[in-house]
PDB file of C-alpha atoms in Angstrom:
ATOM      1  CA  MET A 146     -60.172  63.800  20.376  1.00 47.00           C
ATOM      2  CA  ALA A 147     -58.214  66.845  21.512  1.00 49.00           C
ATOM      3  CA  ASP A 148     -57.442  69.490  18.907  1.00 48.00           C
ATOM      4  CA  SER A 149     -53.709  69.012  19.434  1.00 48.00           C
ATOM      5  CA  ALA A 150     -54.002  65.294  18.591  1.00 54.00           C
ATOM      6  CA  ARG A 151     -55.839  65.908  15.322  1.00 56.00           C
ATOM      7  CA  ARG A 152     -53.894  65.782  12.114  1.00 59.00           C
ATOM      8  CA  THR A 153     -53.897  69.005  10.140  1.00 66.00           C
ATOM      9  CA  GLY A 154     -53.837  69.339   6.391  1.00 63.00           C
ATOM     10  CA  ARG A 155     -55.086  67.107   3.642  1.00 67.00           C
ATOM     11  CA  PRO A 156     -55.581  63.411   4.465  1.00 73.00           C
ATOM     12  CA  ARG A 157     -53.095  61.012   2.954  1.00 78.00           C
ATOM     13  CA  SER A 158     -54.071  59.336  -0.279  1.00 80.00           C
ATOM     14  CA  ALA A 159     -54.485  55.567  -0.090  1.00 85.00           C
ATOM     15  CA  ALA A 160     -53.889  55.434  -3.850  1.00 88.00           C
ATOM     16  CA  ALA A 161     -50.559  57.233  -3.421  1.00 90.00           C
ATOM     17  CA  ASP A 162     -49.599  54.841  -0.626  1.00 91.00           C
ATOM     18  CA  ARG A 163     -50.294  51.839  -2.875  1.00 93.00           C
ATOM     19  CA  ALA A 164     -48.434  53.408  -5.799  1.00 95.00           C
ATOM     20  CA  ILE A 165     -45.412  54.140  -3.617  1.00 96.00           C
ATOM     21  CA  LEU A 166     -45.250  50.645  -2.132  1.00 95.00           C
ATOM     22  CA  ASP A 167     -45.723  49.053  -5.573  1.00 93.00           C
ATOM     23  CA  ALA A 168     -43.013  51.312  -7.022  1.00 96.00           C
ATOM     24  CA  THR A 169     -40.697  50.440  -4.139  1.00 95.00           C
ATOM     25  CA  ARG A 170     -41.050  46.700  -4.762  1.00 92.00           C
ATOM     26  CA  SER A 171     -40.607  47.176  -8.499  1.00 93.00           C
ATOM     27  CA  ALA A 172     -37.488  49.306  -8.056  1.00 94.00           C
ATOM     28  CA  LEU A 173     -36.110  46.854  -5.530  1.00 90.00           C
ATOM     29  CA  VAL A 174     -36.388  44.000  -8.031  1.00 90.00           C
ATOM     30  CA  GLU A 175     -34.947  45.998 -10.916  1.00 92.00           C
ATOM     31  CA  LEU A 176     -32.257  48.012  -9.131  1.00 91.00           C
ATOM     32  CA  GLY A 177     -31.491  46.060  -5.974  1.00 90.00           C
ATOM     33  CA  TRP A 178     -31.064  47.533  -2.533  1.00 88.00           C
ATOM     34  CA  SER A 179     -28.019  49.640  -3.327  1.00 91.00           C
ATOM     35  CA  GLY A 180     -29.491  51.066  -6.538  1.00 93.00           C
ATOM     36  CA  LEU A 181     -32.884  51.956  -5.101  1.00 93.00           C
ATOM     37  CA  THR A 182     -33.293  55.642  -4.290  1.00 95.00           C
ATOM     38  CA  MET A 183     -36.129  57.691  -2.859  1.00 96.00           C
ATOM     39  CA  GLY A 184     -36.021  59.795  -6.027  1.00 96.00           C
ATOM     40  CA  ASP A 185     -36.468  56.772  -8.281  1.00 96.00           C
ATOM     41  CA  VAL A 186     -39.392  55.489  -6.219  1.00 97.00           C
ATOM     42  CA  ALA A 187     -41.040  58.920  -6.255  1.00 97.00           C
ATOM     43  CA  MET A 188     -40.700  59.124 -10.036  1.00 96.00           C
ATOM     44  CA  ARG A 189     -42.115  55.614 -10.552  1.00 96.00           C
ATOM     45  CA  ALA A 190     -45.024  56.321  -8.186  1.00 97.00           C
ATOM     46  CA  GLY A 191     -45.760  59.697  -9.728  1.00 96.00           C
ATOM     47  CA  VAL A 192     -45.350  61.617  -6.484  1.00 96.00           C
ATOM     48  CA  ALA A 193     -42.914  64.168  -5.117  1.00 95.00           C
ATOM     49  CA  LYS A 194     -39.994  63.035  -2.959  1.00 95.00           C
ATOM     50  CA  THR A 195     -41.468  65.114  -0.141  1.00 94.00           C
ATOM     51  CA  THR A 196     -44.489  62.789  -0.236  1.00 94.00           C
ATOM     52  CA  LEU A 197     -42.184  59.876   0.571  1.00 94.00           C
ATOM     53  CA  TYR A 198     -40.400  61.723   3.355  1.00 94.00           C
ATOM     54  CA  ARG A 199     -43.730  62.627   4.981  1.00 92.00           C
ATOM     55  CA  ARG A 200     -44.422  58.921   5.317  1.00 94.00           C
ATOM     56  CA  TRP A 201     -40.953  57.421   5.889  1.00 95.00           C
ATOM     57  CA  THR A 202     -37.760  58.945   7.244  1.00 94.00           C
ATOM     58  CA  ASN A 203     -35.504  56.795   5.079  1.00 95.00           C
ATOM     59  CA  LYS A 204     -35.242  54.118   2.421  1.00 94.00           C
ATOM     60  CA  SER A 205     -35.020  51.290   4.962  1.00 93.00           C
ATOM     61  CA  GLU A 206     -38.377  52.103   6.548  1.00 94.00           C
ATOM     62  CA  MET A 207     -40.035  52.414   3.145  1.00 95.00           C
ATOM     63  CA  VAL A 208     -38.667  49.064   1.936  1.00 92.00           C
ATOM     64  CA  VAL A 209     -39.720  47.308   5.153  1.00 89.00           C
ATOM     65  CA  ASP A 210     -43.284  48.574   4.698  1.00 92.00           C
ATOM     66  CA  ALA A 211     -43.306  47.659   0.993  1.00 92.00           C
ATOM     67  CA  VAL A 212     -42.195  44.097   1.683  1.00 87.00           C
ATOM     68  CA  ALA A 213     -44.397  43.754   4.790  1.00 87.00           C
ATOM     69  CA  VAL A 214     -47.455  44.221   2.569  1.00 86.00           C
ATOM     70  CA  LEU A 215     -46.577  40.899   0.961  1.00 82.00           C
ATOM     71  CA  PHE A 216     -47.164  39.131   4.272  1.00 79.00           C
ATOM     72  CA  ASP A 217     -50.819  40.160   4.071  1.00 79.00           C
ATOM     73  CA  GLU A 218     -51.052  37.705   1.174  1.00 75.00           C
ATOM     74  CA  LEU A 219     -50.177  34.742   3.390  1.00 76.00           C
ATOM     75  CA  GLU A 220     -53.129  32.423   3.662  1.00 74.00           C
ATOM     76  CA  LEU A 221     -53.881  30.328   6.681  1.00 77.00           C
ATOM     77  CA  PRO A 222     -55.047  27.099   5.105  1.00 75.00           C
ATOM     78  CA  ASP A 223     -57.411  24.653   6.709  1.00 83.00           C
ATOM     79  CA  ARG A 224     -56.021  21.306   5.642  1.00 83.00           C
ATOM     80  CA  GLY A 225     -57.829  19.262   8.242  1.00 88.00           C
ATOM     81  CA  SER A 226     -55.105  18.883  10.859  1.00 89.00           C
ATOM     82  CA  LEU A 227     -52.815  21.150  12.815  1.00 87.00           C
ATOM     83  CA  ARG A 228     -49.748  19.502  11.306  1.00 88.00           C
ATOM     84  CA  ALA A 229     -51.022  19.994   7.740  1.00 87.00           C
ATOM     85  CA  ASP A 230     -52.097  23.581   8.511  1.00 83.00           C
ATOM     86  CA  VAL A 231     -48.650  24.459   9.886  1.00 85.00           C
ATOM     87  CA  GLU A 232     -47.009  22.815   6.890  1.00 86.00           C
ATOM     88  CA  GLY A 233     -49.196  24.904   4.570  1.00 84.00           C
ATOM     89  CA  VAL A 234     -48.271  28.142   6.321  1.00 80.00           C
ATOM     90  CA  VAL A 235     -44.560  27.282   6.232  1.00 84.00           C
ATOM     91  CA  LEU A 236     -44.745  26.488   2.514  1.00 84.00           C
ATOM     92  CA  SER A 237     -46.619  29.742   1.818  1.00 81.00           C
ATOM     93  CA  PHE A 238     -44.053  31.680   3.829  1.00 78.00           C
ATOM     94  CA  ALA A 239     -41.180  30.014   1.979  1.00 82.00           C
ATOM     95  CA  ALA A 240     -42.787  30.880  -1.373  1.00 83.00           C
ATOM     96  CA  LEU A 241     -43.154  34.489  -0.244  1.00 76.00           C
ATOM     97  CA  LEU A 242     -39.477  34.655   0.680  1.00 77.00           C
ATOM     98  CA  GLU A 243     -38.573  33.359  -2.789  1.00 82.00           C
ATOM     99  CA  ARG A 244     -40.225  36.336  -4.473  1.00 79.00           C
ATOM    100  CA  PRO A 245     -37.652  38.678  -6.058  1.00 80.00           C
ATOM    101  CA  GLU A 246     -38.692  41.701  -3.998  1.00 77.00           C
ATOM    102  CA  ALA A 247     -38.357  39.780  -0.745  1.00 76.00           C
ATOM    103  CA  LYS A 248     -34.949  38.442  -1.756  1.00 73.00           C
ATOM    104  CA  ALA A 249     -33.702  41.902  -2.698  1.00 72.00           C
ATOM    105  CA  ALA A 250     -34.900  43.389   0.579  1.00 66.00           C
TER     106      ALA A 250
END
C-alpha cells in the first residue's frame, strides 16, 4: 500500500461506531426525523459531534447507515422450497420495515 493511501491518525473505534448507530436509531424512534440532530446523537452515544462528522457528512447519511444495519438481521430461511424460502424472506423484510426506527427513517 502506498504511503499516500494509508490512513493517518488513530483507527476508528468499532465500539463508537456501534454506539453512534444505536443512538441514531434510538433518537429516530423517540424524536422522529425532524427532531433528530447530530448533537443529540453525539450526546446519546457519548462522543463529540466531530466524531460523527468524520464518519458522515450529514444526518441523512448517518440515518441510512443506522437503518441499513437492521438489514443484516434478515435471515434467509431454508423452508424446503424456493417458494417457501422467498415467502420467508418477504415476511422477514416486512417485519423489519414495521420496526419503529425503519418507519421513522
